[in-house]
Amino acid sequence: MRWLFLFLILGNFTCYSQKEKIYLFPGQGADERLFSELDIDSTYFEILHIVYPEPLKKESMKEYALRIIDQIDTTNDFFLIGVSFGGILACEIADIKKPGALILISSAKNTEELPALYRFQKFIPIYRLLSGKALLWGAKKLQAIVEPDSKNEKSVFESMLSEKTPHYMKWSIHMICTWNKSSLPESYLHIHGEEDNTIPIRRIENSVSITNGSHMICLTKAKEFNPLINAYINQNIEE
């Protein structure tokens, strides 16, 4: 009986101490530094950062998402938080493996939410005329113009972009422009800045808007929606 009692105690402790896994998907030109202001209680959650592998030649969004799933423990409940391009990838993964919760920041849930600039290039791919190096250079120069508040974190954004390869940059733009998804996720929390010029909020359905927030709200405004994210995750754990 003494051994049985000890086994039950240790078993309960293991179950209690096992943390829920939350996977963070950064944006197209970002990495884990994008989430430096995101505050999730690590006492109960294990925070894991998705690392984007170099795309294969002619690899589709779905095929790329399947490779990323290898970084995710889908045997237990898991949660996805994606920013911009990372949100698009998270939506693709949610179609394949249902997460406990899906949270999107400054992103799009389907093709219709993308701005006309991207949808237009599905048929007339102007980006193909530019090299990956030119697209990477343009992203660095235009970022502060398109999203003015990124100037406050200019060195961080430029550093993150500098670590992306020209091939990855051109491939990711191609993936966004040719993305083909009409349905919405079953359930989600979508947080979007009212002043987002990259993916304007006017096309976004059912989102929580952040006043004076640009496309960079994950780094510049996270303190305003940290409580909302924690509440949403905890709600989905309870369910």
PDB file of C-alpha atoms in Angstrom:
ATOM      1  CA  MET A   1       0.000   0.000   0.000  1.00  0.00           C
ATOM      2  CA  ARG A   2       2.866   2.375   0.768  1.00  0.00           C
ATOM      3  CA  TRP A   3       4.286   1.960  -2.769  1.00  0.00           C
ATOM      4  CA  LEU A   4       0.853   2.398  -4.305  1.00  0.00           C
ATOM      5  CA  PHE A   5       0.346   5.630  -2.354  1.00  0.00           C
ATOM      6  CA  LEU A   6       3.754   6.935  -3.496  1.00  0.00           C
ATOM      7  CA  PHE A   7       2.989   6.003  -7.127  1.00  0.00           C
ATOM      8  CA  LEU A   8      -0.310   7.911  -7.029  1.00  0.00           C
ATOM      9  CA  ILE A   9       1.358  10.999  -5.573  1.00  0.00           C
ATOM     10  CA  LEU A  10       4.143  11.001  -8.180  1.00  0.00           C
ATOM     11  CA  GLY A  11       1.659  10.369 -10.964  1.00  0.00           C
ATOM     12  CA  ASN A  12      -0.472  13.326  -9.935  1.00  0.00           C
ATOM     13  CA  PHE A  13       2.598  15.526  -9.612  1.00  0.00           C
ATOM     14  CA  THR A  14       3.723  14.626 -13.139  1.00  0.00           C
ATOM     15  CA  CYS A  15       0.317  15.500 -14.576  1.00  0.00           C
ATOM     16  CA  TYR A  16       0.173  18.765 -12.666  1.00  0.00           C
ATOM     17  CA  SER A  17       3.720  19.801 -13.566  1.00  0.00           C
ATOM     18  CA  GLN A  18       3.344  19.114 -17.281  1.00  0.00           C
ATOM     19  CA  LYS A  19       3.109  22.470 -19.010  1.00  0.00           C
ATOM     20  CA  GLU A  20       0.901  23.288 -21.954  1.00  0.00           C
ATOM     21  CA  LYS A  21       2.979  24.130 -25.039  1.00  0.00           C
ATOM     22  CA  ILE A  22       2.510  27.439 -26.853  1.00  0.00           C
ATOM     23  CA  TYR A  23       4.199  27.826 -30.225  1.00  0.00           C
ATOM     24  CA  LEU A  24       5.051  31.306 -31.494  1.00  0.00           C
ATOM     25  CA  PHE A  25       5.225  32.011 -35.243  1.00  0.00           C
ATOM     26  CA  PRO A  26       7.073  35.251 -36.112  1.00  0.00           C
ATOM     27  CA  GLY A  27       6.340  37.412 -39.127  1.00  0.00           C
ATOM     28  CA  GLN A  28       7.928  37.210 -42.547  1.00  0.00           C
ATOM     29  CA  GLY A  29      11.007  39.281 -41.708  1.00  0.00           C
ATOM     30  CA  ALA A  30      11.162  38.574 -37.977  1.00  0.00           C
ATOM     31  CA  ASP A  31      12.327  36.026 -35.422  1.00  0.00           C
ATOM     32  CA  GLU A  32      11.727  35.325 -31.722  1.00  0.00           C
ATOM     33  CA  ARG A  33      12.714  38.886 -30.775  1.00  0.00           C
ATOM     34  CA  LEU A  34       9.329  39.985 -32.127  1.00  0.00           C
ATOM     35  CA  PHE A  35       7.741  38.418 -29.035  1.00  0.00           C
ATOM     36  CA  SER A  36       9.950  40.118 -26.444  1.00  0.00           C
ATOM     37  CA  GLU A  37       6.994  42.135 -25.089  1.00  0.00           C
ATOM     38  CA  LEU A  38       4.556  39.221 -25.084  1.00  0.00           C
ATOM     39  CA  ASP A  39       3.906  38.233 -21.471  1.00  0.00           C
ATOM     40  CA  ILE A  40       2.507  34.727 -20.956  1.00  0.00           C
ATOM     41  CA  ASP A  41       2.744  33.041 -17.559  1.00  0.00           C
ATOM     42  CA  SER A  42       5.570  30.528 -18.024  1.00  0.00           C
ATOM     43  CA  THR A  43       4.599  28.853 -14.738  1.00  0.00           C
ATOM     44  CA  TYR A  44       1.908  26.893 -16.549  1.00  0.00           C
ATOM     45  CA  PHE A  45       2.997  27.221 -20.176  1.00  0.00           C
ATOM     46  CA  GLU A  46       6.107  26.239 -22.084  1.00  0.00           C
ATOM     47  CA  ILE A  47       6.858  28.862 -24.733  1.00  0.00           C
ATOM     48  CA  LEU A  48       8.458  27.503 -27.900  1.00  0.00           C
ATOM     49  CA  HIS A  49       9.603  29.524 -30.911  1.00  0.00           C
ATOM     50  CA  ILE A  50       9.058  28.194 -34.409  1.00  0.00           C
ATOM     51  CA  VAL A  51      12.171  28.439 -36.573  1.00  0.00           C
ATOM     52  CA  TYR A  52      11.463  28.780 -40.281  1.00  0.00           C
ATOM     53  CA  PRO A  53      13.523  26.357 -42.366  1.00  0.00           C
ATOM     54  CA  GLU A  54      14.880  27.458 -45.717  1.00  0.00           C
ATOM     55  CA  PRO A  55      12.097  26.853 -48.273  1.00  0.00           C
ATOM     56  CA  LEU A  56      12.543  24.113 -50.840  1.00  0.00           C
ATOM     57  CA  LYS A  57      12.287  24.857 -54.533  1.00  0.00           C
ATOM     58  CA  LYS A  58       8.630  25.091 -55.675  1.00  0.00           C
ATOM     59  CA  GLU A  59       7.424  24.243 -52.147  1.00  0.00           C
ATOM     60  CA  SER A  60       3.781  25.179 -51.491  1.00  0.00           C
ATOM     61  CA  MET A  61       2.422  26.816 -48.350  1.00  0.00           C
ATOM     62  CA  LYS A  62       0.748  23.553 -47.328  1.00  0.00           C
ATOM     63  CA  GLU A  63       3.960  21.575 -47.876  1.00  0.00           C
ATOM     64  CA  TYR A  64       5.928  24.115 -45.868  1.00  0.00           C
ATOM     65  CA  ALA A  65       3.347  23.962 -43.057  1.00  0.00           C
ATOM     66  CA  LEU A  66       3.672  20.169 -42.974  1.00  0.00           C
ATOM     67  CA  ARG A  67       7.422  20.522 -42.451  1.00  0.00           C
ATOM     68  CA  ILE A  68       6.874  23.008 -39.632  1.00  0.00           C
ATOM     69  CA  ILE A  69       4.508  20.564 -37.902  1.00  0.00           C
ATOM     70  CA  ASP A  70       7.616  18.483 -37.198  1.00  0.00           C
ATOM     71  CA  GLN A  71       8.550  21.172 -34.639  1.00  0.00           C
ATOM     72  CA  ILE A  72       5.201  20.809 -32.843  1.00  0.00           C
ATOM     73  CA  ASP A  73       4.209  18.162 -30.312  1.00  0.00           C
ATOM     74  CA  THR A  74       0.718  17.319 -31.555  1.00  0.00           C
ATOM     75  CA  THR A  75       0.298  14.311 -29.270  1.00  0.00           C
ATOM     76  CA  ASN A  76      -0.931  16.668 -26.536  1.00  0.00           C
ATOM     77  CA  ASP A  77      -2.963  19.860 -26.544  1.00  0.00           C
ATOM     78  CA  PHE A  78      -1.010  22.735 -28.111  1.00  0.00           C
ATOM     79  CA  PHE A  79      -1.570  26.437 -28.803  1.00  0.00           C
ATOM     80  CA  LEU A  80      -0.517  28.598 -31.748  1.00  0.00           C
ATOM     81  CA  ILE A  81       0.217  32.328 -31.816  1.00  0.00           C
ATOM     82  CA  GLY A  82       1.129  33.755 -35.215  1.00  0.00           C
ATOM     83  CA  VAL A  83       2.045  37.253 -36.342  1.00  0.00           C
ATOM     84  CA  SER A  84       1.489  38.414 -39.942  1.00  0.00           C
ATOM     85  CA  PHE A  85       2.957  35.717 -42.242  1.00  0.00           C
ATOM     86  CA  GLY A  86       3.303  33.541 -39.133  1.00  0.00           C
ATOM     87  CA  GLY A  87      -0.449  33.818 -38.614  1.00  0.00           C
ATOM     88  CA  ILE A  88      -1.064  32.621 -42.162  1.00  0.00           C
ATOM     89  CA  LEU A  89       1.138  29.590 -41.505  1.00  0.00           C
ATOM     90  CA  ALA A  90      -0.628  28.985 -38.185  1.00  0.00           C
ATOM     91  CA  CYS A  91      -3.981  28.965 -40.036  1.00  0.00           C
ATOM     92  CA  GLU A  92      -2.634  26.359 -42.465  1.00  0.00           C
ATOM     93  CA  ILE A  93      -1.450  24.193 -39.576  1.00  0.00           C
ATOM     94  CA  ALA A  94      -4.785  24.624 -37.779  1.00  0.00           C
ATOM     95  CA  ASP A  95      -6.462  23.105 -40.861  1.00  0.00           C
ATOM     96  CA  ILE A  96      -4.235  20.027 -40.529  1.00  0.00           C
ATOM     97  CA  LYS A  97      -3.906  19.632 -36.761  1.00  0.00           C
ATOM     98  CA  LYS A  98      -6.496  21.333 -34.564  1.00  0.00           C
ATOM     99  CA  PRO A  99      -4.834  23.436 -31.811  1.00  0.00           C
ATOM    100  CA  GLY A 100      -6.298  24.112 -28.385  1.00  0.00           C
ATOM    101  CA  ALA A 101      -6.327  27.789 -29.305  1.00  0.00           C
ATOM    102  CA  LEU A 102      -5.361  29.851 -32.341  1.00  0.00           C
ATOM    103  CA  ILE A 103      -4.301  33.473 -31.827  1.00  0.00           C
ATOM    104  CA  LEU A 104      -3.524  35.766 -34.753  1.00  0.00           C
ATOM    105  CA  ILE A 105      -1.846  39.160 -34.537  1.00  0.00           C
ATOM    106  CA  SER A 106      -1.615  41.585 -37.485  1.00  0.00           C
ATOM    107  CA  SER A 107      -2.462  38.758 -39.844  1.00  0.00           C
ATOM    108  CA  ALA A 108      -5.095  37.417 -42.254  1.00  0.00           C
ATOM    109  CA  LYS A 109      -7.327  34.379 -41.780  1.00  0.00           C
ATOM    110  CA  ASN A 110      -8.039  33.791 -45.460  1.00  0.00           C
ATOM    111  CA  THR A 111      -7.242  35.202 -48.888  1.00  0.00           C
ATOM    112  CA  GLU A 112     -10.089  37.741 -48.825  1.00  0.00           C
ATOM    113  CA  GLU A 113      -8.530  39.517 -45.843  1.00  0.00           C
ATOM    114  CA  LEU A 114      -5.300  40.202 -47.723  1.00  0.00           C
ATOM    115  CA  PRO A 115      -4.962  43.672 -49.284  1.00  0.00           C
ATOM    116  CA  ALA A 116      -5.471  44.134 -53.021  1.00  0.00           C
ATOM    117  CA  LEU A 117      -1.716  44.522 -53.579  1.00  0.00           C
ATOM    118  CA  TYR A 118      -1.192  40.851 -52.698  1.00  0.00           C
ATOM    119  CA  ARG A 119      -4.351  39.476 -54.330  1.00  0.00           C
ATOM    120  CA  PHE A 120      -3.605  41.384 -57.558  1.00  0.00           C
ATOM    121  CA  GLN A 121      -0.160  39.805 -57.812  1.00  0.00           C
ATOM    122  CA  LYS A 122      -1.660  36.338 -57.787  1.00  0.00           C
ATOM    123  CA  PHE A 123      -2.544  37.050 -61.427  1.00  0.00           C
ATOM    124  CA  ILE A 124       0.113  39.616 -62.334  1.00  0.00           C
ATOM    125  CA  PRO A 125       3.190  38.724 -60.221  1.00  0.00           C
ATOM    126  CA  ILE A 126       5.151  41.968 -60.359  1.00  0.00           C
ATOM    127  CA  TYR A 127       7.396  40.732 -57.537  1.00  0.00           C
ATOM    128  CA  ARG A 128       8.887  38.177 -59.957  1.00  0.00           C
ATOM    129  CA  LEU A 129      10.627  41.031 -61.762  1.00  0.00           C
ATOM    130  CA  LEU A 130      12.740  41.741 -58.670  1.00  0.00           C
ATOM    131  CA  SER A 131      15.533  39.676 -57.184  1.00  0.00           C
ATOM    132  CA  GLY A 132      15.385  38.377 -53.636  1.00  0.00           C
ATOM    133  CA  LYS A 133      18.152  40.827 -52.702  1.00  0.00           C
ATOM    134  CA  ALA A 134      16.132  43.736 -54.062  1.00  0.00           C
ATOM    135  CA  LEU A 135      13.017  42.641 -52.175  1.00  0.00           C
ATOM    136  CA  LEU A 136      15.012  42.315 -48.950  1.00  0.00           C
ATOM    137  CA  TRP A 137      16.567  45.751 -49.451  1.00  0.00           C
ATOM    138  CA  GLY A 138      13.144  47.240 -50.196  1.00  0.00           C
ATOM    139  CA  ALA A 139      11.643  45.737 -47.041  1.00  0.00           C
ATOM    140  CA  LYS A 140      14.326  47.413 -44.928  1.00  0.00           C
ATOM    141  CA  LYS A 141      13.889  50.807 -46.588  1.00  0.00           C
ATOM    142  CA  LEU A 142      10.092  50.856 -46.802  1.00  0.00           C
ATOM    143  CA  GLN A 143       9.260  49.461 -43.375  1.00  0.00           C
ATOM    144  CA  ALA A 144       9.630  52.727 -41.487  1.00  0.00           C
ATOM    145  CA  ILE A 145       7.670  54.563 -44.206  1.00  0.00           C
ATOM    146  CA  VAL A 146       4.746  52.130 -44.368  1.00  0.00           C
ATOM    147  CA  GLU A 147       4.612  51.526 -40.617  1.00  0.00           C
ATOM    148  CA  PRO A 148       5.915  54.750 -38.958  1.00  0.00           C
ATOM    149  CA  ASP A 149       5.951  53.477 -35.376  1.00  0.00           C
ATOM    150  CA  SER A 150       8.526  50.836 -36.356  1.00  0.00           C
ATOM    151  CA  LYS A 151      11.063  53.694 -36.101  1.00  0.00           C
ATOM    152  CA  ASN A 152      10.953  53.197 -32.336  1.00  0.00           C
ATOM    153  CA  GLU A 153      12.402  49.700 -32.790  1.00  0.00           C
ATOM    154  CA  LYS A 154      14.239  50.334 -36.057  1.00  0.00           C
ATOM    155  CA  SER A 155      17.463  48.572 -35.086  1.00  0.00           C
ATOM    156  CA  VAL A 156      15.576  45.443 -33.973  1.00  0.00           C
ATOM    157  CA  PHE A 157      13.533  45.215 -37.175  1.00  0.00           C
ATOM    158  CA  GLU A 158      16.568  45.814 -39.390  1.00  0.00           C
ATOM    159  CA  SER A 159      18.573  43.204 -37.503  1.00  0.00           C
ATOM    160  CA  MET A 160      15.809  40.602 -37.868  1.00  0.00           C
ATOM    161  CA  LEU A 161      15.460  41.318 -41.599  1.00  0.00           C
ATOM    162  CA  SER A 162      19.219  41.086 -42.103  1.00  0.00           C
ATOM    163  CA  GLU A 163      19.153  37.460 -41.005  1.00  0.00           C
ATOM    164  CA  LYS A 164      16.698  36.459 -43.761  1.00  0.00           C
ATOM    165  CA  THR A 165      18.033  35.093 -47.033  1.00  0.00           C
ATOM    166  CA  PRO A 166      17.021  36.588 -50.412  1.00  0.00           C
ATOM    167  CA  HIS A 167      15.600  33.191 -51.434  1.00  0.00           C
ATOM    168  CA  TYR A 168      13.398  33.021 -48.335  1.00  0.00           C
ATOM    169  CA  MET A 169      12.189  36.594 -48.846  1.00  0.00           C
ATOM    170  CA  LYS A 170      11.144  36.069 -52.457  1.00  0.00           C
ATOM    171  CA  TRP A 171       9.586  32.672 -51.662  1.00  0.00           C
ATOM    172  CA  SER A 172       7.535  34.066 -48.756  1.00  0.00           C
ATOM    173  CA  ILE A 173       6.180  36.893 -50.916  1.00  0.00           C
ATOM    174  CA  HIS A 174       5.254  34.338 -53.569  1.00  0.00           C
ATOM    175  CA  MET A 175       3.474  32.245 -50.914  1.00  0.00           C
ATOM    176  CA  ILE A 176       1.423  35.200 -49.660  1.00  0.00           C
ATOM    177  CA  CYS A 177       0.479  36.331 -53.179  1.00  0.00           C
ATOM    178  CA  THR A 178      -0.581  32.822 -54.257  1.00  0.00           C
ATOM    179  CA  TRP A 179      -2.235  31.806 -50.960  1.00  0.00           C
ATOM    180  CA  ASN A 180      -5.569  30.147 -51.644  1.00  0.00           C
ATOM    181  CA  LYS A 181      -7.809  29.848 -48.610  1.00  0.00           C
ATOM    182  CA  SER A 182     -11.487  30.807 -48.504  1.00  0.00           C
ATOM    183  CA  SER A 183     -12.657  29.394 -45.169  1.00  0.00           C
ATOM    184  CA  LEU A 184     -12.169  30.833 -41.688  1.00  0.00           C
ATOM    185  CA  PRO A 185     -10.704  28.876 -38.747  1.00  0.00           C
ATOM    186  CA  GLU A 186     -13.260  27.177 -36.492  1.00  0.00           C
ATOM    187  CA  SER A 187     -12.311  29.373 -33.548  1.00  0.00           C
ATOM    188  CA  TYR A 188      -9.676  32.029 -33.005  1.00  0.00           C
ATOM    189  CA  LEU A 189      -8.694  35.290 -31.376  1.00  0.00           C
ATOM    190  CA  HIS A 190      -7.596  37.919 -33.884  1.00  0.00           C
ATOM    191  CA  ILE A 191      -5.866  41.101 -32.680  1.00  0.00           C
ATOM    192  CA  HIS A 192      -5.263  43.854 -35.219  1.00  0.00           C
ATOM    193  CA  GLY A 193      -4.023  47.437 -35.211  1.00  0.00           C
ATOM    194  CA  GLU A 194      -6.402  50.139 -36.419  1.00  0.00           C
ATOM    195  CA  GLU A 195      -3.538  51.844 -38.277  1.00  0.00           C
ATOM    196  CA  ASP A 196      -2.108  48.705 -39.886  1.00  0.00           C
ATOM    197  CA  ASN A 197      -1.005  49.732 -43.399  1.00  0.00           C
ATOM    198  CA  THR A 198       0.431  46.348 -44.384  1.00  0.00           C
ATOM    199  CA  ILE A 199      -2.790  44.384 -43.835  1.00  0.00           C
ATOM    200  CA  PRO A 200      -5.478  47.061 -43.363  1.00  0.00           C
ATOM    201  CA  ILE A 201      -8.086  46.296 -40.734  1.00  0.00           C
ATOM    202  CA  ARG A 202     -10.982  47.261 -43.037  1.00  0.00           C
ATOM    203  CA  ARG A 203     -10.821  43.794 -44.634  1.00  0.00           C
ATOM    204  CA  ILE A 204     -10.469  41.910 -41.346  1.00  0.00           C
ATOM    205  CA  GLU A 205     -13.475  40.108 -39.872  1.00  0.00           C
ATOM    206  CA  ASN A 206     -14.124  39.632 -36.157  1.00  0.00           C
ATOM    207  CA  SER A 207     -10.974  41.140 -34.682  1.00  0.00           C
ATOM    208  CA  VAL A 208     -10.097  43.005 -31.522  1.00  0.00           C
ATOM    209  CA  SER A 209      -8.800  46.390 -32.662  1.00  0.00           C
ATOM    210  CA  ILE A 210      -5.869  48.179 -31.057  1.00  0.00           C
ATOM    211  CA  THR A 211      -6.111  51.974 -31.136  1.00  0.00           C
ATOM    212  CA  ASN A 212      -3.190  53.678 -32.913  1.00  0.00           C
ATOM    213  CA  GLY A 213      -1.717  50.250 -33.539  1.00  0.00           C
ATOM    214  CA  SER A 214       0.283  49.526 -36.691  1.00  0.00           C
ATOM    215  CA  HIS A 215       1.389  46.215 -38.221  1.00  0.00           C
ATOM    216  CA  MET A 216       4.089  46.105 -35.531  1.00  0.00           C
ATOM    217  CA  ILE A 217       1.774  45.895 -32.496  1.00  0.00           C
ATOM    218  CA  CYS A 218       3.302  42.630 -31.263  1.00  0.00           C
ATOM    219  CA  LEU A 219       6.448  44.566 -30.383  1.00  0.00           C
ATOM    220  CA  THR A 220       5.060  48.068 -29.838  1.00  0.00           C
ATOM    221  CA  LYS A 221       1.641  47.480 -28.203  1.00  0.00           C
ATOM    222  CA  ALA A 222       1.773  43.996 -26.654  1.00  0.00           C
ATOM    223  CA  LYS A 223       1.252  45.312 -23.123  1.00  0.00           C
ATOM    224  CA  GLU A 224      -2.239  46.425 -24.161  1.00  0.00           C
ATOM    225  CA  PHE A 225      -3.395  42.955 -25.212  1.00  0.00           C
ATOM    226  CA  ASN A 226      -1.313  40.605 -23.038  1.00  0.00           C
ATOM    227  CA  PRO A 227      -4.230  40.180 -20.579  1.00  0.00           C
ATOM    228  CA  LEU A 228      -6.573  39.330 -23.457  1.00  0.00           C
ATOM    229  CA  ILE A 229      -4.264  36.626 -24.789  1.00  0.00           C
ATOM    230  CA  ASN A 230      -3.777  35.072 -21.348  1.00  0.00           C
ATOM    231  CA  ALA A 231      -7.525  35.078 -20.702  1.00  0.00           C
ATOM    232  CA  TYR A 232      -8.243  33.452 -24.076  1.00  0.00           C
ATOM    233  CA  ILE A 233      -5.670  30.688 -23.559  1.00  0.00           C
ATOM    234  CA  ASN A 234      -6.878  29.972 -20.034  1.00  0.00           C
ATOM    235  CA  GLN A 235     -10.469  29.857 -21.254  1.00  0.00           C
ATOM    236  CA  ASN A 236      -9.584  27.247 -23.876  1.00  0.00           C
ATOM    237  CA  ILE A 237      -7.688  25.146 -21.330  1.00  0.00           C
ATOM    238  CA  GLU A 238     -10.736  25.093 -19.084  1.00  0.00           C
ATOM    239  CA  GLU A 239     -12.949  24.007 -21.983  1.00  0.00           C
TER     240      GLU A 239
END
